[in-house]
Amino acid sequence: MAKKSWAEPYKIKMVELLKMTTKEERIAAIKEAGYNTFLLKSEDVYIDLLTDSGTSAMSDQQWAAMMLGDEAYAGSKNFYNLYDTIQEHYGYKYIVPTHQGRGSEHILSQLTIKKGDIVPGNMYFTTTRLHQELAGGEFVDVIIDEAHDSQNEFPFKGNVDIKKMEKLIKEYGAKKIPYVSLEANVNMAGGQPFSMENLKELHALCSKHKIPIMLDATRCVENSYFIQQREKGYEKKTVKQILKEICSYTDGCTMSAKKDSLVNIGGFFACNDEELYKKAQNMCVVYEGLHTYGGMAGRDMEALCVGIRESVMDEHQQARIGQTIYLGEKLMKAGIPIVQPIGSHAVFLDAKKFLPHVDQDEYPAQSLAAEIYIESGVRTMERGNVSAGRDPHTGKNRRPKLELVRLTLPRRVYTQAHMDVVAESVIELFERRNSITGLKMIYEPEYLRFFQAKFNKL
Ligand code: PM9
């Protein structure tokens, strides 16, 4: 049977004009930016696939909600609405708003991790691991091995390897493990989900050893959609039901609402433990803002309430992930090496396979992202050796197995025609890949170097 087409469950009411640049202008712009796409000016970008973070198009309902902002310093009605909305959709008892995801990671890490602790997780995320390390912990990767292989087609590459977890508990003891850091739709693995079955197994193991599971819920709605599509027994459940079930097997979460929740800024920390909640509220007033706004304006909180409701609509996820799959399949058909299966928020190019002649310490993914920009004005993001940073013990580059360039799709922003242009540009570049050289890092900041590092062409 022929595949059934889908279309976006919305129509466009307002547009933002894009600037087209010449190749010469782009060569000058990326050189000025030290071959780091984070340092480009956005007005010099044609199609911006840097990130899906804070880049969503809000709906008319969200814009209308912005007008309902109650900008009181304390006790804004938008806060109480947000509290109820998060409880309804995510199910946690206690909620502390934060300005964005890393604000909640900071709170969680500082409150729960002691020096010498071990924090197991299903692959690292840049800001998450940094906050764990700054609090004195050491992140240990317990994701299944399949996740480190870009060509492995296992449908739940975000799963935790339960054997690795058991071994870790045996080796260090449960007391040294403040929590398991469980990310939904694992970003650095290519936007790969965990299964409900795996989560239930992890929950059983962690309950036995009294180790909390703290969910990185940033893209958990997208993970829920994949469970609906791929896991037996969930075909008839709604995304909303699946999301709530996931959260019920966890003890709390950190959240960057800038992704799933369709807002340009915001986040929250949530948990079921009253003592932890009270401490988190107190940390919030030191680093984020009062515990009834946490760095968000009242209007931001109101737009977030609507965004959460829209994010769990099945048809929204079908279109959102459908667009990613559309782009991914186009690239695959042309023989471009991408991470399999195609993830939710992005298509990831395998830079090791795209540029096999460039050594990993010459940053193939960074170089490829710069070349894509030069070729087409499309901005993408490096997710490889630069993002992984240095091993704190040896000081050497971590050289992760996955050396990727992320073509990240903002939600509800670009059309299928934009995706066609992106695919054609990458395909053209692939044809002249042998002419692409590596890079030398000439400036390296201490933390999260990928944001601000600068490079020269080799
Ligand atoms: N993710 C992304 O582009 C923002 C820039 S890169 C740090 O993918 C997860 C899974 C994320 C994430 C941000 C954060 C931090 C936590 N977990 O950016 O602080 O993907 O809101 O969230 C980015 P904030």
Coordinates of C-alpha atoms and ligand atoms in Angstrom, one line a residue:
M1 CA 0.0 0.0 0.0
A2 CA 1.3 3.5 -0.9
K3 CA 2.5 5.6 2.1
K4 CA -0.2 8.0 3.2
S5 CA 0.8 11.7 3.1
W6 CA 0.4 14.0 6.0
A7 CA 0.3 17.8 6.1
E8 CA 1.0 20.3 8.8
P9 CA -1.9 20.7 11.2
Y10 CA -1.8 24.5 10.9
K11 CA -1.7 27.3 8.4
I12 CA 0.7 30.2 8.2
K13 CA -0.5 33.7 9.4
M14 CA 2.7 35.7 9.5
V15 CA 6.1 35.3 7.8
E16 CA 9.6 36.4 8.5
L17 CA 11.7 37.3 5.4
L18 CA 15.0 35.6 4.9
K19 CA 18.2 37.2 3.6
M20 CA 20.0 35.5 0.8
T21 CA 23.8 35.9 0.7
T22 CA 26.5 35.2 -1.9
K23 CA 29.1 32.5 -1.5
E24 CA 31.8 35.2 -1.1
E25 CA 29.8 36.8 1.7
R26 CA 29.4 33.5 3.4
I27 CA 33.1 32.6 3.1
A28 CA 33.9 35.9 4.8
A29 CA 31.2 35.5 7.5
I30 CA 32.3 32.0 8.5
K31 CA 36.0 33.0 8.6
E32 CA 35.1 35.9 10.8
A33 CA 33.1 33.5 13.0
G34 CA 36.3 31.3 13.4
Y35 CA 34.5 28.4 11.5
N36 CA 32.1 28.1 14.4
T37 CA 28.4 28.2 13.3
F38 CA 27.4 29.4 16.8
L39 CA 29.4 32.6 16.1
L40 CA 27.6 33.5 12.9
K41 CA 25.2 36.4 12.9
S42 CA 21.7 35.0 12.4
E43 CA 21.0 37.6 9.7
D44 CA 23.7 36.0 7.6
V45 CA 21.9 32.6 7.7
Y46 CA 19.4 31.5 5.1
I47 CA 17.9 28.3 6.7
D48 CA 18.8 28.0 10.3
L49 CA 19.1 24.4 11.4
L50 CA 21.5 25.2 14.3
T51 CA 19.0 24.1 17.0
D52 CA 15.4 23.4 17.8
S53 CA 16.0 25.2 21.1
G54 CA 13.8 28.3 21.6
T55 CA 13.4 28.5 17.8
S56 CA 9.8 27.2 17.5
A57 CA 7.0 29.3 15.9
M58 CA 4.4 30.0 18.5
S59 CA 0.8 29.5 17.7
D60 CA -1.8 32.4 17.6
Q61 CA -3.1 30.9 20.9
Q62 CA 0.3 31.2 22.5
W63 CA 0.6 34.8 21.3
A64 CA -2.8 35.5 22.6
A65 CA -1.7 34.0 26.0
M66 CA 1.2 36.4 26.1
M67 CA -1.4 39.2 26.5
L68 CA -2.6 37.5 29.7
G69 CA 0.7 38.0 31.4
D70 CA 0.3 38.8 35.1
E71 CA 3.7 40.5 35.7
A72 CA 3.4 40.6 39.5
Y73 CA 6.8 39.9 41.2
A74 CA 5.2 37.3 43.4
G75 CA 2.4 34.8 43.0
S76 CA 1.5 35.6 39.4
K77 CA -1.6 33.7 38.3
N78 CA 0.3 32.5 35.2
F79 CA 2.6 30.6 37.7
Y80 CA -0.4 28.8 39.2
N81 CA -1.7 28.0 35.8
L82 CA 1.7 26.6 34.8
Y83 CA 1.9 24.5 37.9
D84 CA -1.4 22.9 37.2
T85 CA -0.6 22.4 33.5
I86 CA 2.7 20.7 34.3
Q87 CA 1.1 18.5 37.0
E88 CA -1.6 17.5 34.5
H89 CA 0.8 16.5 31.7
Y90 CA 3.9 15.4 33.5
G91 CA 2.3 14.2 36.8
Y92 CA 5.0 15.4 39.2
K93 CA 3.9 16.8 42.6
Y94 CA 6.2 19.7 43.0
I95 CA 7.4 22.2 40.4
V96 CA 10.0 25.0 40.4
P97 CA 10.2 27.2 37.3
T98 CA 13.6 28.0 35.8
H99 CA 14.8 30.3 33.0
Q100 CA 15.8 27.3 30.9
G101 CA 17.0 23.7 31.1
R102 CA 20.5 24.3 32.5
G103 CA 19.0 26.4 35.3
S104 CA 17.1 23.3 36.5
E105 CA 20.2 21.1 35.9
H106 CA 22.2 23.4 38.1
I107 CA 19.6 23.2 40.9
L108 CA 19.3 19.4 40.7
S109 CA 23.1 18.8 40.5
Q110 CA 24.0 21.1 43.4
L111 CA 21.4 19.7 45.7
T112 CA 21.9 16.0 45.1
I113 CA 25.5 15.3 44.0
K114 CA 28.5 15.1 46.4
K115 CA 32.2 15.1 45.5
G116 CA 33.1 11.6 44.4
D117 CA 29.6 10.5 43.4
I118 CA 28.9 8.6 40.2
V119 CA 26.0 9.8 37.9
P120 CA 25.0 7.1 35.4
G121 CA 23.2 8.3 32.3
N122 CA 22.1 7.2 28.9
M123 CA 24.8 9.2 27.0
Y124 CA 26.1 12.5 28.1
F125 CA 24.5 15.8 27.2
T126 CA 26.9 18.8 27.3
T127 CA 25.2 21.1 29.9
T128 CA 23.9 18.2 31.9
R129 CA 27.3 16.6 32.4
L130 CA 29.0 19.9 33.0
H131 CA 26.6 20.6 35.9
Q132 CA 27.1 17.1 37.3
E133 CA 30.9 17.6 37.1
L134 CA 30.8 21.1 38.7
A135 CA 28.9 19.6 41.6
G136 CA 31.8 17.0 42.1
G137 CA 30.2 14.0 40.3
E138 CA 31.5 11.8 37.5
F139 CA 29.2 10.9 34.7
V140 CA 29.3 7.3 33.6
D141 CA 27.7 6.3 30.3
V142 CA 25.3 3.3 30.6
I143 CA 23.5 3.6 27.3
I144 CA 23.3 0.4 25.2
D145 CA 26.3 -0.1 22.8
E146 CA 24.0 0.2 19.8
A147 CA 23.7 3.9 20.5
H148 CA 27.3 4.5 19.7
D149 CA 27.0 2.9 16.2
S150 CA 25.5 5.4 13.7
Q151 CA 24.3 2.6 11.4
N152 CA 22.6 0.3 13.9
E153 CA 18.9 0.4 13.2
F154 CA 17.6 -0.6 16.7
P155 CA 14.4 1.4 17.3
F156 CA 15.2 2.2 21.0
K157 CA 18.8 3.3 20.9
G158 CA 18.2 5.5 23.9
N159 CA 17.8 2.5 26.2
V160 CA 19.8 2.0 29.3
D161 CA 21.9 -1.1 29.4
I162 CA 20.6 -2.7 32.6
K163 CA 23.6 -5.0 32.9
K164 CA 25.9 -1.9 32.8
M165 CA 23.8 -0.4 35.5
E166 CA 23.9 -3.5 37.7
K167 CA 27.7 -3.6 37.3
L168 CA 28.0 0.0 38.3
I169 CA 25.8 -0.5 41.5
K170 CA 27.9 -3.5 42.4
E171 CA 31.2 -1.7 41.9
Y172 CA 30.4 1.6 43.6
G173 CA 27.4 0.8 45.8
A174 CA 24.0 2.6 45.6
K175 CA 25.0 5.2 48.1
K176 CA 27.5 6.7 45.7
I177 CA 24.8 7.1 43.0
P178 CA 22.6 10.1 43.8
Y179 CA 20.4 9.4 40.8
V180 CA 20.2 8.0 37.3
S181 CA 20.2 10.8 34.7
L182 CA 17.8 9.5 32.1
E183 CA 17.4 11.6 28.9
A184 CA 14.4 11.2 26.7
N185 CA 15.1 11.1 22.9
V186 CA 18.8 11.1 23.5
N187 CA 20.2 14.1 21.7
M188 CA 23.8 13.2 21.2
A189 CA 22.9 9.7 20.0
G190 CA 20.8 11.3 17.2
G191 CA 17.5 11.9 18.9
Q192 CA 16.9 8.3 19.9
P193 CA 14.1 7.2 22.2
F194 CA 14.1 4.7 25.1
S195 CA 11.3 2.2 25.3
M196 CA 8.7 1.9 28.1
E197 CA 9.8 -1.7 28.6
N198 CA 13.4 -0.6 29.3
L199 CA 12.2 2.2 31.6
K200 CA 10.1 -0.2 33.6
E201 CA 13.2 -2.5 34.0
L202 CA 15.3 0.4 35.1
H203 CA 12.6 1.5 37.5
A204 CA 12.5 -2.0 39.1
L205 CA 16.3 -2.0 39.5
C206 CA 16.5 1.5 40.9
S207 CA 13.6 1.0 43.3
K208 CA 15.3 -2.1 44.6
H209 CA 18.4 0.0 45.4
K210 CA 16.6 3.2 46.3
I211 CA 18.2 5.1 43.5
P212 CA 16.0 7.9 42.1
I213 CA 15.6 8.3 38.3
M214 CA 15.7 11.9 37.2
L215 CA 14.4 12.4 33.7
D216 CA 15.7 14.9 31.3
A217 CA 12.2 15.6 29.9
T218 CA 13.4 18.1 27.3
R219 CA 12.2 16.0 24.4
C220 CA 10.1 13.5 26.2
V221 CA 6.9 14.2 24.2
E222 CA 8.9 13.3 21.1
N223 CA 10.1 10.1 22.9
S224 CA 6.4 9.4 23.7
Y225 CA 5.5 9.6 20.0
F226 CA 8.2 7.1 19.1
I227 CA 6.8 4.7 21.7
Q228 CA 3.3 5.1 20.3
Q229 CA 4.7 4.3 16.8
R230 CA 7.2 1.6 17.6
E231 CA 6.3 -0.2 20.9
K232 CA 3.8 -3.1 21.1
G233 CA 0.9 -2.3 23.3
Y234 CA 1.1 1.5 22.9
E235 CA -0.4 1.9 19.4
K236 CA -3.7 3.0 20.7
K237 CA -2.5 5.2 23.5
T238 CA -2.3 9.0 23.0
V239 CA 1.0 10.8 23.2
K240 CA -0.4 12.6 26.3
Q241 CA -1.1 9.3 28.1
I242 CA 2.4 7.9 27.2
L243 CA 4.1 11.0 28.5
K244 CA 2.4 10.7 31.8
E245 CA 3.2 7.0 32.1
I246 CA 6.9 7.7 31.4
C247 CA 7.0 10.3 34.2
S248 CA 5.3 8.0 36.6
Y249 CA 8.3 5.7 36.5
T250 CA 10.7 8.5 37.4
D251 CA 11.2 10.6 40.5
G252 CA 11.6 14.0 39.0
C253 CA 12.8 15.9 35.9
T254 CA 14.8 18.7 34.5
M255 CA 13.2 20.4 31.6
S256 CA 14.2 22.8 28.8
A257 CA 10.8 24.0 27.7
K258 CA 12.5 25.6 24.7
K259 CA 12.2 22.3 22.8
D260 CA 9.1 20.1 23.2
S261 CA 7.0 22.9 24.7
L262 CA 7.1 25.2 21.8
V263 CA 8.3 28.4 23.6
N264 CA 11.2 30.6 23.0
I265 CA 12.4 30.6 26.6
G266 CA 11.6 28.7 29.9
G267 CA 12.1 25.5 31.8
F268 CA 11.4 23.8 35.1
F269 CA 12.5 21.4 37.7
A270 CA 10.0 18.9 39.1
C271 CA 10.1 16.2 41.7
N272 CA 7.9 14.2 44.1
D273 CA 10.1 14.6 47.2
E274 CA 8.9 17.5 49.4
E275 CA 12.3 18.0 51.0
L276 CA 14.1 18.3 47.7
Y277 CA 11.4 20.6 46.4
K278 CA 11.8 23.0 49.3
K279 CA 15.6 23.1 48.8
A280 CA 15.1 23.6 45.0
Q281 CA 12.7 26.5 45.7
N282 CA 15.4 28.0 47.9
M283 CA 18.1 27.5 45.2
C284 CA 15.8 29.1 42.7
V285 CA 15.6 32.4 44.6
V286 CA 19.4 32.6 44.6
Y287 CA 20.1 31.8 41.0
E288 CA 16.9 32.0 38.9
G289 CA 14.4 34.5 40.4
L290 CA 11.5 34.1 42.8
H291 CA 10.2 30.6 43.0
T292 CA 6.9 31.7 41.4
Y293 CA 8.6 32.8 38.2
G294 CA 12.1 31.4 38.1
G295 CA 13.5 33.7 35.4
M296 CA 10.4 33.7 33.2
A297 CA 8.0 36.7 32.7
G298 CA 4.4 36.0 33.5
R299 CA 3.6 36.1 29.8
D300 CA 6.3 33.5 29.1
M301 CA 4.7 31.1 31.7
E302 CA 1.3 31.6 30.1
A303 CA 2.6 30.9 26.6
L304 CA 4.3 27.8 28.0
C305 CA 1.0 26.5 29.4
V306 CA -0.5 26.6 25.9
G307 CA 2.7 25.2 24.4
I308 CA 2.6 22.2 26.6
R309 CA -1.0 21.5 25.6
E310 CA -0.2 21.8 21.9
S311 CA 3.0 19.7 22.2
V312 CA 1.1 16.5 23.2
M313 CA -1.3 16.7 20.3
D314 CA -0.7 13.5 18.2
E315 CA -1.1 15.4 14.9
H316 CA 1.5 17.9 16.0
Q317 CA 4.1 15.2 16.7
Q318 CA 3.2 13.4 13.5
A319 CA 4.0 16.5 11.4
R320 CA 7.0 17.5 13.5
I321 CA 8.7 14.1 13.3
G322 CA 7.3 13.5 9.8
Q323 CA 9.3 16.5 8.5
T324 CA 12.5 15.2 10.0
I325 CA 11.9 11.8 8.4
Y326 CA 11.2 13.5 5.1
L327 CA 14.6 15.3 5.1
G328 CA 16.4 12.2 6.4
E329 CA 14.9 9.9 3.8
K330 CA 15.9 12.3 1.0
L331 CA 19.5 12.3 2.2
M332 CA 19.5 8.5 2.6
K333 CA 18.3 7.9 -0.9
A334 CA 21.2 10.0 -2.2
G335 CA 23.6 7.8 -0.2
I336 CA 24.5 10.4 2.4
P337 CA 25.7 8.7 5.6
I338 CA 23.2 9.7 8.4
V339 CA 22.5 8.3 11.8
Q340 CA 19.9 5.4 11.8
P341 CA 17.1 5.4 12.6
I342 CA 16.2 9.0 11.7
G343 CA 15.6 10.8 15.0
S344 CA 12.9 13.2 16.1
H345 CA 14.4 16.7 16.2
A346 CA 17.2 16.4 13.7
V347 CA 18.9 14.5 11.0
F348 CA 22.5 13.8 11.9
L349 CA 25.2 13.5 9.3
D350 CA 28.0 11.0 10.1
A351 CA 31.0 13.2 9.6
K352 CA 33.5 10.3 10.0
K353 CA 31.9 8.6 7.0
F354 CA 31.4 11.9 5.1
L355 CA 35.0 13.0 5.5
P356 CA 37.0 9.8 6.2
H357 CA 40.2 11.6 5.2
V358 CA 39.9 14.1 8.1
D359 CA 41.3 12.9 11.5
Q360 CA 39.0 13.4 14.5
D361 CA 41.4 15.8 16.1
E362 CA 41.1 18.0 13.0
Y363 CA 37.3 18.2 13.8
P364 CA 35.6 16.8 10.7
A365 CA 32.1 17.6 12.0
Q366 CA 33.1 21.2 12.8
S367 CA 34.6 21.5 9.3
L368 CA 31.6 20.0 7.6
A369 CA 29.2 22.3 9.4
A370 CA 31.3 25.3 8.2
E371 CA 31.3 23.9 4.6
I372 CA 27.5 23.4 4.6
Y373 CA 27.1 27.0 5.5
I374 CA 29.5 28.2 2.8
E375 CA 27.8 26.0 0.2
S376 CA 24.2 27.0 1.0
G377 CA 23.7 29.5 3.8
V378 CA 22.2 26.6 5.9
R379 CA 23.4 26.7 9.5
T380 CA 23.9 23.4 11.3
M381 CA 25.7 22.3 14.5
E382 CA 28.7 20.2 15.3
R383 CA 28.0 17.3 17.7
G384 CA 31.3 15.5 17.9
N385 CA 34.8 16.0 19.3
V386 CA 34.4 19.7 19.9
S387 CA 31.1 19.2 21.8
A388 CA 32.5 16.3 23.8
G389 CA 35.3 18.4 25.2
R390 CA 38.3 17.1 27.1
D391 CA 38.6 14.2 29.5
P392 CA 39.1 15.9 32.9
H393 CA 41.6 13.2 34.0
T394 CA 43.9 13.2 30.9
G395 CA 43.2 16.7 29.4
K396 CA 42.9 15.0 26.0
N397 CA 40.1 15.4 23.5
R398 CA 37.5 12.7 24.2
R399 CA 37.2 11.6 20.6
P400 CA 33.6 10.2 20.9
K401 CA 32.6 7.4 18.6
L402 CA 29.9 9.6 17.1
E403 CA 31.2 12.5 15.1
L404 CA 28.1 14.2 13.8
V405 CA 26.7 17.3 12.2
R406 CA 23.1 18.0 13.3
L407 CA 20.6 19.4 10.9
T408 CA 18.1 20.4 13.6
L409 CA 14.5 21.3 12.7
P410 CA 12.8 24.1 14.6
R411 CA 9.2 23.3 15.2
R412 CA 6.6 24.7 12.8
V413 CA 9.1 27.0 11.1
Y414 CA 10.2 25.7 7.8
T415 CA 8.4 24.1 4.8
Q416 CA 9.0 21.0 2.8
A417 CA 10.5 23.2 0.1
H418 CA 13.1 24.4 2.6
M419 CA 13.9 20.7 3.3
D420 CA 14.4 20.1 -0.4
V421 CA 16.9 23.0 -0.6
V422 CA 18.8 21.7 2.4
A423 CA 18.9 18.1 1.0
E424 CA 20.2 19.3 -2.4
S425 CA 22.9 21.5 -0.7
V426 CA 24.2 18.6 1.4
I427 CA 24.1 16.2 -1.7
E428 CA 26.1 18.7 -3.7
L429 CA 28.7 19.1 -1.0
F430 CA 29.0 15.3 -0.7
E431 CA 30.0 15.2 -4.4
R432 CA 33.0 17.4 -3.6
R433 CA 33.8 16.0 -0.2
N434 CA 37.4 15.1 -1.0
S435 CA 38.2 18.8 -1.3
I436 CA 37.2 19.5 2.4
T437 CA 40.0 19.8 4.9
G438 CA 40.1 19.8 8.7
L439 CA 40.5 22.6 11.2
K440 CA 42.9 23.7 13.9
M441 CA 41.4 25.0 17.2
I442 CA 42.9 28.4 17.9
Y443 CA 40.7 29.5 20.9
E444 CA 39.3 27.2 23.5
P445 CA 37.2 28.4 26.4
E446 CA 37.2 26.5 29.6
Y447 CA 33.5 25.4 29.7
L448 CA 31.2 24.1 26.9
R449 CA 33.9 25.0 24.3
F450 CA 31.7 24.3 21.3
F451 CA 29.7 27.5 21.9
Q452 CA 32.7 29.8 21.6
A453 CA 35.8 28.0 20.3
K454 CA 37.5 29.4 17.2
F455 CA 39.3 27.6 14.4
N456 CA 41.5 28.1 11.4
K457 CA 41.4 26.1 8.2
L458 CA 44.3 23.6 7.9
Ligands
PM9_1 N1 19.9 21.6 24.0 C1 20.4 21.9 21.7 O1 20.6 22.6 20.7 C2 20.6 23.9 23.3 C3 22.0 24.3 22.9 S1 23.3 23.1 23.1 C4 23.6 23.1 24.8 O2 20.2 20.7 21.6 C5 19.0 18.5 26.6 C6 18.7 17.1 26.2 C7 19.2 19.5 25.7 C8 19.5 20.8 26.2 C9 19.8 21.9 25.3 C10 19.5 21.0 27.6 C11 19.8 22.3 28.1 C12 19.3 20.0 28.4 N2 19.0 18.7 27.9 O3 19.6 25.0 26.5 O4 19.7 25.2 29.0 O5 19.1 19.2 24.4 O6 17.5 25.2 27.9 O7 18.7 23.2 28.0 C13 20.3 22.5 23.0 P1 18.9 24.8 27.8

